[in-house]
Tab-separated table of C-alpha atoms in Angstrom:
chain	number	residue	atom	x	y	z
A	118	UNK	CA	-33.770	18.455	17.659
A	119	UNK	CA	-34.270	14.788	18.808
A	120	UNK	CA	-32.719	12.702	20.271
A	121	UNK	CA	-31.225	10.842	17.406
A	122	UNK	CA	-30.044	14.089	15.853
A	123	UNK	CA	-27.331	14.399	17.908
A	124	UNK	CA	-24.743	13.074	14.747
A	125	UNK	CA	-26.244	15.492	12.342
A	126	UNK	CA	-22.996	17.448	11.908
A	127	UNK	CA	-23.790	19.260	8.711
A	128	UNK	CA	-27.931	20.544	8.179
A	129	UNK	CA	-27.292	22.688	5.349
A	130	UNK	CA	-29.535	25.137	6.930
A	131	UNK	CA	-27.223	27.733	6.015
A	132	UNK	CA	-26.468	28.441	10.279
A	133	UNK	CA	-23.016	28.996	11.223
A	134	UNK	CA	-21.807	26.397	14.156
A	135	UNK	CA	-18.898	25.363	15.255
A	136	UNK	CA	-19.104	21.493	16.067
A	137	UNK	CA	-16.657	19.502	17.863
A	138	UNK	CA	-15.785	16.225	15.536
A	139	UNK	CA	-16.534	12.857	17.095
A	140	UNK	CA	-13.816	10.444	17.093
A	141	UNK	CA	-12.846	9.080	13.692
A	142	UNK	CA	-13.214	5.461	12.910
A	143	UNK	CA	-10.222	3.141	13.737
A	144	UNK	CA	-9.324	2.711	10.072
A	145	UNK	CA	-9.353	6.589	9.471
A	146	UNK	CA	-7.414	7.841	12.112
A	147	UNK	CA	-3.742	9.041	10.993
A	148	UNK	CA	-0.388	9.299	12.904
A	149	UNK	CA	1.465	12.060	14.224
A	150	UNK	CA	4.784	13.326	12.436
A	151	UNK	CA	6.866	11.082	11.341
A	152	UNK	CA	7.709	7.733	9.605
A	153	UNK	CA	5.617	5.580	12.382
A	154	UNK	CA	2.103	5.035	10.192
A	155	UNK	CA	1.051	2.308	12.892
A	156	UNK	CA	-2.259	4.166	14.009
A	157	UNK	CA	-3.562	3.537	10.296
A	158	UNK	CA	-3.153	0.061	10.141
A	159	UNK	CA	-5.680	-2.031	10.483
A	160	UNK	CA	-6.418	-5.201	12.815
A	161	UNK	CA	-5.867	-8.218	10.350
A	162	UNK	CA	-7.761	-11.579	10.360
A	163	UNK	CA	-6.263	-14.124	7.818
A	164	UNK	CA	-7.357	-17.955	7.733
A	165	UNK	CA	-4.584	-20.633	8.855
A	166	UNK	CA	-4.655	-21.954	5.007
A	167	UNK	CA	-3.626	-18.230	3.823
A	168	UNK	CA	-1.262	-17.732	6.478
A	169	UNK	CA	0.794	-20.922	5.423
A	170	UNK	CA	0.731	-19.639	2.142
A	171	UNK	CA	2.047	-16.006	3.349
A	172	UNK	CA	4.774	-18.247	5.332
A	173	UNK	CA	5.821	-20.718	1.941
A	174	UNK	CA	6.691	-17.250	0.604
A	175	UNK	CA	8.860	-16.404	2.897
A	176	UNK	CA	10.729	-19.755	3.096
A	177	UNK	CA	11.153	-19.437	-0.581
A	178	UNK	CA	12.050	-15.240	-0.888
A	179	UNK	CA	9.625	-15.435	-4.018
A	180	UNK	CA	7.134	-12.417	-4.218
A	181	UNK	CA	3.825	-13.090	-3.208
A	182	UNK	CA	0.956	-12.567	-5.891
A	183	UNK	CA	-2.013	-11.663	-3.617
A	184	UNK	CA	-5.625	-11.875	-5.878
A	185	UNK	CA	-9.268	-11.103	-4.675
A	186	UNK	CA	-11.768	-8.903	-4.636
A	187	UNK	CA	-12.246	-4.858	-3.809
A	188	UNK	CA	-11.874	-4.743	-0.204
A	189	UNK	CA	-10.372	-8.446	0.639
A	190	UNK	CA	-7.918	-6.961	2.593
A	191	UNK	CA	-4.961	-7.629	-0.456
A	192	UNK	CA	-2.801	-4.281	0.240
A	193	UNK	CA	-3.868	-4.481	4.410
A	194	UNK	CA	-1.617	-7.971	4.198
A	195	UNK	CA	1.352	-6.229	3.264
A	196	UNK	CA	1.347	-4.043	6.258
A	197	UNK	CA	0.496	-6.675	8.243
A	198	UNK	CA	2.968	-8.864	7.990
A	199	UNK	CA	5.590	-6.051	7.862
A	200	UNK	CA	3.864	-5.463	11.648
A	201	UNK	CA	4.167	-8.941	13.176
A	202	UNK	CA	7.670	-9.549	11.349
A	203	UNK	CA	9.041	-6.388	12.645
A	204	UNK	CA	10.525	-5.642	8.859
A	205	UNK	CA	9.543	-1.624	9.817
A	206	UNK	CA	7.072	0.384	7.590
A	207	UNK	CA	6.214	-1.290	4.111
A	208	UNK	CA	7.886	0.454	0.854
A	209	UNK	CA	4.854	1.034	-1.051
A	210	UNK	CA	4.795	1.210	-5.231
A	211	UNK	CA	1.261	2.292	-6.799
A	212	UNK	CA	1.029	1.102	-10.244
A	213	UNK	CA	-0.874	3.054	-12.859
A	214	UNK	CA	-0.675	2.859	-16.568
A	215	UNK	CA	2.091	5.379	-16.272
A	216	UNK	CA	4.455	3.398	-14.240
A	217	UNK	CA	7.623	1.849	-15.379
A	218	UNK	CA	10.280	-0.010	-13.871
A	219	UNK	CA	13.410	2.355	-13.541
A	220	UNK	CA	10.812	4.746	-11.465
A	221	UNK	CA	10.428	1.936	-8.955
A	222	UNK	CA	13.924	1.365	-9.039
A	223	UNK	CA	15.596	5.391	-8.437
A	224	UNK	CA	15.234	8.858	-10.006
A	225	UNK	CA	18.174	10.653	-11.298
A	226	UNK	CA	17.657	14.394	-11.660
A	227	UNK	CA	19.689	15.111	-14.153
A	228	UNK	CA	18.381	18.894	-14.379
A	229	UNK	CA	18.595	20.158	-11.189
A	230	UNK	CA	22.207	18.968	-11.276
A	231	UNK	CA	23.123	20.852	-14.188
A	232	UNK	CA	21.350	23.918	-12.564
A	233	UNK	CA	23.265	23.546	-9.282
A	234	UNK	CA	26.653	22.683	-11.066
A	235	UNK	CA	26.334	26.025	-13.244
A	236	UNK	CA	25.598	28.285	-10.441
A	237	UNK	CA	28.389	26.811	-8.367
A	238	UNK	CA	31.225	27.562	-11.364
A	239	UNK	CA	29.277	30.803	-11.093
A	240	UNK	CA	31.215	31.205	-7.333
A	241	UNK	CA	34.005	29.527	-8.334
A	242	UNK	CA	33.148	26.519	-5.796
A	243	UNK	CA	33.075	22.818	-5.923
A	244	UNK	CA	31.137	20.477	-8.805
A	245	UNK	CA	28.297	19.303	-6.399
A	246	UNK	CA	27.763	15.566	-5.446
A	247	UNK	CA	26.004	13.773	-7.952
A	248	UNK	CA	24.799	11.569	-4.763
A	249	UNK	CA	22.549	14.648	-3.786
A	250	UNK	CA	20.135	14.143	-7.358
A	251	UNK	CA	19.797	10.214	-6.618
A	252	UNK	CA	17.091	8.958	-4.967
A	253	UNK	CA	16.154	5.163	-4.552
A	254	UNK	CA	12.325	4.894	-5.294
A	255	UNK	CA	10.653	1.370	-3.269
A	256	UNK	CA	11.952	-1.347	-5.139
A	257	UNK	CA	15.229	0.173	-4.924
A	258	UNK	CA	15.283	0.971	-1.061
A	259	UNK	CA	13.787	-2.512	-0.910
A	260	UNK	CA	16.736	-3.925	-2.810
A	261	UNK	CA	19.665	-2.060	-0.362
A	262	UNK	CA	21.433	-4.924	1.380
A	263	UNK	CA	20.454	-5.750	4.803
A	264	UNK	CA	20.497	-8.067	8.006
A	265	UNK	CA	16.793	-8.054	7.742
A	266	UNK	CA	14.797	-7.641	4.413
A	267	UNK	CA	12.195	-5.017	3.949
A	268	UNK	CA	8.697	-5.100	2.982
A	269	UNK	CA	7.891	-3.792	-0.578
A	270	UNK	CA	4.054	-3.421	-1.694
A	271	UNK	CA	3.518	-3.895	-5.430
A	272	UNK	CA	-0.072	-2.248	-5.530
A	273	UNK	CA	-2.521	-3.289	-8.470
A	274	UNK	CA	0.344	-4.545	-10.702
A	275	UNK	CA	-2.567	-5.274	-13.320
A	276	UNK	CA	-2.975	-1.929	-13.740
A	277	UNK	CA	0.520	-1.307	-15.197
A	278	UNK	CA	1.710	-1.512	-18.798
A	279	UNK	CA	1.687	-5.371	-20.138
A	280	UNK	CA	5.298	-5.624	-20.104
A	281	UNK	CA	5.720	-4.113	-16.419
A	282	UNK	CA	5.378	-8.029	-15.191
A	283	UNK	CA	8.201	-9.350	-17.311
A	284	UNK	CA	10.456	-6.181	-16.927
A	285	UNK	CA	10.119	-6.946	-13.113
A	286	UNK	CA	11.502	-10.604	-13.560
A	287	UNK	CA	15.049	-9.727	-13.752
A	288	UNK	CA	15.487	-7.839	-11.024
A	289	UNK	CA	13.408	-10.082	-9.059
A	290	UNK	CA	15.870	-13.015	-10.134
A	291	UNK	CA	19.403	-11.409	-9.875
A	292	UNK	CA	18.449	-9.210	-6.222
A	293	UNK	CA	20.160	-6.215	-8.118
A	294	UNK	CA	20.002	-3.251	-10.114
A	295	UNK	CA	22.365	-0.703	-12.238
A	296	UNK	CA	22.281	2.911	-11.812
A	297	UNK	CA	24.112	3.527	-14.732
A	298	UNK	CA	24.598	7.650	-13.806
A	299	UNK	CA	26.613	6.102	-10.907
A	300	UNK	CA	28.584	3.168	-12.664
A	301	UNK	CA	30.165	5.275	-15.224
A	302	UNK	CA	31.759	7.602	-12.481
A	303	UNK	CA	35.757	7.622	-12.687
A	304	UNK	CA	37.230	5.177	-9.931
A	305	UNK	CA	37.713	8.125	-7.289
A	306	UNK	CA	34.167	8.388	-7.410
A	307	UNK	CA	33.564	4.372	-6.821
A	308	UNK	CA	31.147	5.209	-3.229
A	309	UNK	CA	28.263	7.819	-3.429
A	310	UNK	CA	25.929	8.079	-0.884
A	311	UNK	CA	22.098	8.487	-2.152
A	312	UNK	CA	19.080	9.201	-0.882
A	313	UNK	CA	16.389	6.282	0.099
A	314	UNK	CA	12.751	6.476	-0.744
A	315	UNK	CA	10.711	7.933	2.088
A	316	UNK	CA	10.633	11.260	4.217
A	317	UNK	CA	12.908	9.485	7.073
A	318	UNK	CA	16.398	11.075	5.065
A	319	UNK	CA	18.416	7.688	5.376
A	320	UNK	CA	21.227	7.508	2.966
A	321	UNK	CA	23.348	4.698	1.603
A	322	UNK	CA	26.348	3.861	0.439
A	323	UNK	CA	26.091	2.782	-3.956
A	324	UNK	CA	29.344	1.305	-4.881
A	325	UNK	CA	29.914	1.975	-8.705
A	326	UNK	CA	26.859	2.145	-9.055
A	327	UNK	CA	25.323	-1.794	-8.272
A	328	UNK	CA	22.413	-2.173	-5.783
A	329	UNK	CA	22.730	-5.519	-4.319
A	330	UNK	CA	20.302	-7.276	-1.719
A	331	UNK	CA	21.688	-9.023	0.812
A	332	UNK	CA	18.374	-11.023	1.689
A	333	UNK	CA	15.291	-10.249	-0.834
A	334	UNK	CA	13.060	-8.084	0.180
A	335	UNK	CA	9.413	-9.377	1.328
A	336	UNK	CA	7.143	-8.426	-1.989
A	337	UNK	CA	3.331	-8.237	-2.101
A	338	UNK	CA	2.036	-7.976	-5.422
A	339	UNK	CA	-1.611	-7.214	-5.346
A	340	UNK	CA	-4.014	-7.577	-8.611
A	341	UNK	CA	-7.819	-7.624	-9.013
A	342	UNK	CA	-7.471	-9.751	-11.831
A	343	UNK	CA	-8.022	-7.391	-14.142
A	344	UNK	CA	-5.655	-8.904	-16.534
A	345	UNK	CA	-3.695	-11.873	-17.168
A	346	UNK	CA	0.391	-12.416	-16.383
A	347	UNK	CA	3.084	-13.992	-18.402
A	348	UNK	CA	3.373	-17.641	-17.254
A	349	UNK	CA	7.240	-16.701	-16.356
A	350	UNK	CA	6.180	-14.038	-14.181
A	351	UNK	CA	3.693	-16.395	-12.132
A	352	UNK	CA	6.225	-19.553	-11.930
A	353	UNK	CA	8.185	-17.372	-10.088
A	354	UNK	CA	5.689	-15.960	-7.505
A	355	UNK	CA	3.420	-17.914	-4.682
A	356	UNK	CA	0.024	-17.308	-5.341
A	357	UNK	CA	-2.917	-16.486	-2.755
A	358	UNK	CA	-6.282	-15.925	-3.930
A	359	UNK	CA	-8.236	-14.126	-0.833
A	360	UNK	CA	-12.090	-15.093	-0.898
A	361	UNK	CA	-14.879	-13.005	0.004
A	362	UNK	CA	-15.528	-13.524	3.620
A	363	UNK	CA	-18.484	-15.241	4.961
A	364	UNK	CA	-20.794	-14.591	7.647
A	365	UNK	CA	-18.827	-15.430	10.512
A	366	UNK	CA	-15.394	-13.591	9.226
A	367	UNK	CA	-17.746	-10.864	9.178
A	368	UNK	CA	-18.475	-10.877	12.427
A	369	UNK	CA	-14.930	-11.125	13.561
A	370	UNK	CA	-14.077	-8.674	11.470
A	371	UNK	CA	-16.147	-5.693	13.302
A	372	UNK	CA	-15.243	-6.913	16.092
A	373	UNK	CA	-12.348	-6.695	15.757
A	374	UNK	CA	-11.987	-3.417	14.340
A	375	UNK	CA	-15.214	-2.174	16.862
A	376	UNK	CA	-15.459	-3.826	19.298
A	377	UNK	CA	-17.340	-7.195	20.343
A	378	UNK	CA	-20.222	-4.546	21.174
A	379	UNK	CA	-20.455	-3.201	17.690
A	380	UNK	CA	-22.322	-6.380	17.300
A	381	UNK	CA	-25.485	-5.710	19.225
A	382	UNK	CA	-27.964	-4.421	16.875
A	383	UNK	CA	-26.366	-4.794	13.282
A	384	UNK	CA	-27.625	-7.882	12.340
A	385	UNK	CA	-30.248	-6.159	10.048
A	386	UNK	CA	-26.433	-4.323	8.332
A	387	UNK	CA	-24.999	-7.135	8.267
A	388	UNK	CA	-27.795	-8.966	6.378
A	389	UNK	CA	-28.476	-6.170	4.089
A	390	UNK	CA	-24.678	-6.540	3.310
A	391	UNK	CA	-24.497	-10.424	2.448
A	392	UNK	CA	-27.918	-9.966	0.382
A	393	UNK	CA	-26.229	-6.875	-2.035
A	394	UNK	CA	-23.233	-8.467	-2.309
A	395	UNK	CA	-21.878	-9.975	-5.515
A	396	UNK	CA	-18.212	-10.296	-6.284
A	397	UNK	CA	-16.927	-7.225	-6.881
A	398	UNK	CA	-19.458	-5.128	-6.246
A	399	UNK	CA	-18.940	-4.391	-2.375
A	400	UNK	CA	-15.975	-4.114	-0.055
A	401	UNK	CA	-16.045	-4.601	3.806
A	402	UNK	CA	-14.724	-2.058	4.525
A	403	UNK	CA	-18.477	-0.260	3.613
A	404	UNK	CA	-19.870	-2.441	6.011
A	405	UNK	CA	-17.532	-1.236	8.606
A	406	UNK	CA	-18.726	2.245	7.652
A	407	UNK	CA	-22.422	1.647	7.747
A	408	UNK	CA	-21.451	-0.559	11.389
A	409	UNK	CA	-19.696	2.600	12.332
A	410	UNK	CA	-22.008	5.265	11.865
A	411	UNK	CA	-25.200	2.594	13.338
A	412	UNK	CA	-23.194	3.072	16.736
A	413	UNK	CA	-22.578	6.558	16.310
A	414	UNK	CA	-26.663	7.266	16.166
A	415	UNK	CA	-27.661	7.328	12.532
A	416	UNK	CA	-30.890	7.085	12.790
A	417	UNK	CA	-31.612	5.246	9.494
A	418	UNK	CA	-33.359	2.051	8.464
A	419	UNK	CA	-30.587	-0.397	7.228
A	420	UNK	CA	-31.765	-0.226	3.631
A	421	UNK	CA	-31.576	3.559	3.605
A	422	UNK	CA	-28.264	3.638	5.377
A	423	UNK	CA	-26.730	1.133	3.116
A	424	UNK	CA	-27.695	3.277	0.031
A	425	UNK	CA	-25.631	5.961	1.980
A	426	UNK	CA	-22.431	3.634	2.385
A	427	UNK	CA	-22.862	0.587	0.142
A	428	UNK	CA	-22.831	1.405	-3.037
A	429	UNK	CA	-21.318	-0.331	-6.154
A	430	UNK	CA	-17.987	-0.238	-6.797
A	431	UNK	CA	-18.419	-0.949	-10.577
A	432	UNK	CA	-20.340	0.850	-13.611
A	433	UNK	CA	-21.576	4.380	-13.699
A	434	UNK	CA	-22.635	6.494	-10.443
């Protein structure tokens, strides 16, 4: 074995070995139990243009339409200002083309209830509370009035259906939403307490059946302009377009998430990384992972290790 071999953790040489795993990089390394996901976020650089931007926003509780490339660092803002705001861990919503509104809004399950409700007349006990098959899902824990609002990630709204956008714009505007399962309840059922999206088991308190913020929620809406919006739905967000950083955010970007000495030595990476790139073709986050395993002793040239870590993010692999 040389020297260099020492990060050679698989050699498909068929040998059975137990290995003891290196540390994982910053950006992969994952909390302990519980709600606290701190240890995956990442350190965040944003320009003083894009941070006034982030901060009109705010003054304005409009949701902010983040645009830009794979790997800009779109969703990354989210969690970052949720970190220096002290606004607690960001409600997240992935869109897909599957996604509609009320599922961002709760879940009623209307089944189990009947189940439990028949097996309880079974026993001869108690119709069980309908507040234990309501859950809040992230727009609607976002939208539970507090002192302080909450952060709510809108992930790759372009991905949605083409009407998501505009059925968002209501309940954007008014700061509230029906649960209808709730609202028809007779008046000695006004209060239920429901569940809130997450695995932390907060409740709260639904009276007949209206959601009501007290201040709106912080909302990130992330797209990679993959399709257009309605020009209602933009007029009522702040837009920020994130560019593709240059050299020198490059450099303060692994260093900041490696180190100022993660810098020795990768110039050739780093290079290699500005001559592939085209817009939308590479993230930096693969140049973190080709800076990354440089330092841990991968013994490659840079054009063979950036075959390894930088390929395309488009077309067929």
């Amino acid at each position: 074995m040389t020297e260099n071999d020492g990060w050679r953790l698989f050699r498909g040489d068929r040998t059975v070995r137990r290995v003891d795993f290196p540390a994982a990089p910053p950006w992969r390394q994952f909390g302990g139990p519980g709600p606290d996901r701190r240890a995956r976020h990442r350190p965040y650089l944003i320009g003083r243009t894009e941070a006034d931007v982030v901060s009109a926003a705010l003054h304005l509780r409009r949701p902010l339409l983040v645009t830009g490339h794979p790997g800009t660092g779109k969703s990354s803002l989210a969690h970052a200002i949720a970190d220096e705001l002290a606004l607690g861990p960001a409600l997240q919503w992935p869109v897909n083309s599957r996604s509609v509104l009320k599922d961002a809004l709760y879940g009623y399950d209307a089944i189990g209830r009947l189940r439990e409700t028949h097996l309880l007349k079974e026993r001869g006990g108690p119709e069980p509370d309908i507040g234990t098959f309501v859950r809040l899902g992230p727009l609607g824990t976002a939208l539970v009035p507090r002192d302080r609002p909450r952060m709510l990630l809108v992930d790759e709204l372009d991905k949605g259906d083409v009407d998501l956008p505009n059925d968002l714009l209501t309940v954007f505007e008014d700061g509230e939403f029906e649960i209808p399962e709730l609202s028809r309840l007779p008046d000695t059922q006004a209060e239920v307490s429901v569940l809130t999206h997450g695995t932390d088991g907060e409740r709260v308190t639904v009276t007949r059946g209206l959601v009501r913020c007290r201040e709106f929620p912080v909302v990130v809406i992330t797209s990679n302009g993959e399709r257009d919006f309605p020009p209602a739905f933009l007029r009522r967000c702040v837009r920020l377009d994130l560019p593709d950083p240059d050299e020198e955010r490059l450099r303060d970007i692994v260093a900041a998430h490696l180190g100022e000495e993660a810098l020795s030595g990768v110039d050739d990476l780093l290079y290699a990384f500005l001559n592939r790139r085209a817009p939308g073709e590479l993230a930096t986050d693969q140049l973190l992972n080709a800076v990354f395993l440089r330092k841990g002793g991968m013994n490659l040239d840079a054009e063979g290790l950036l075959d390894a870590v930088l390929h395309r993010l488009g077309g067929a692999v």
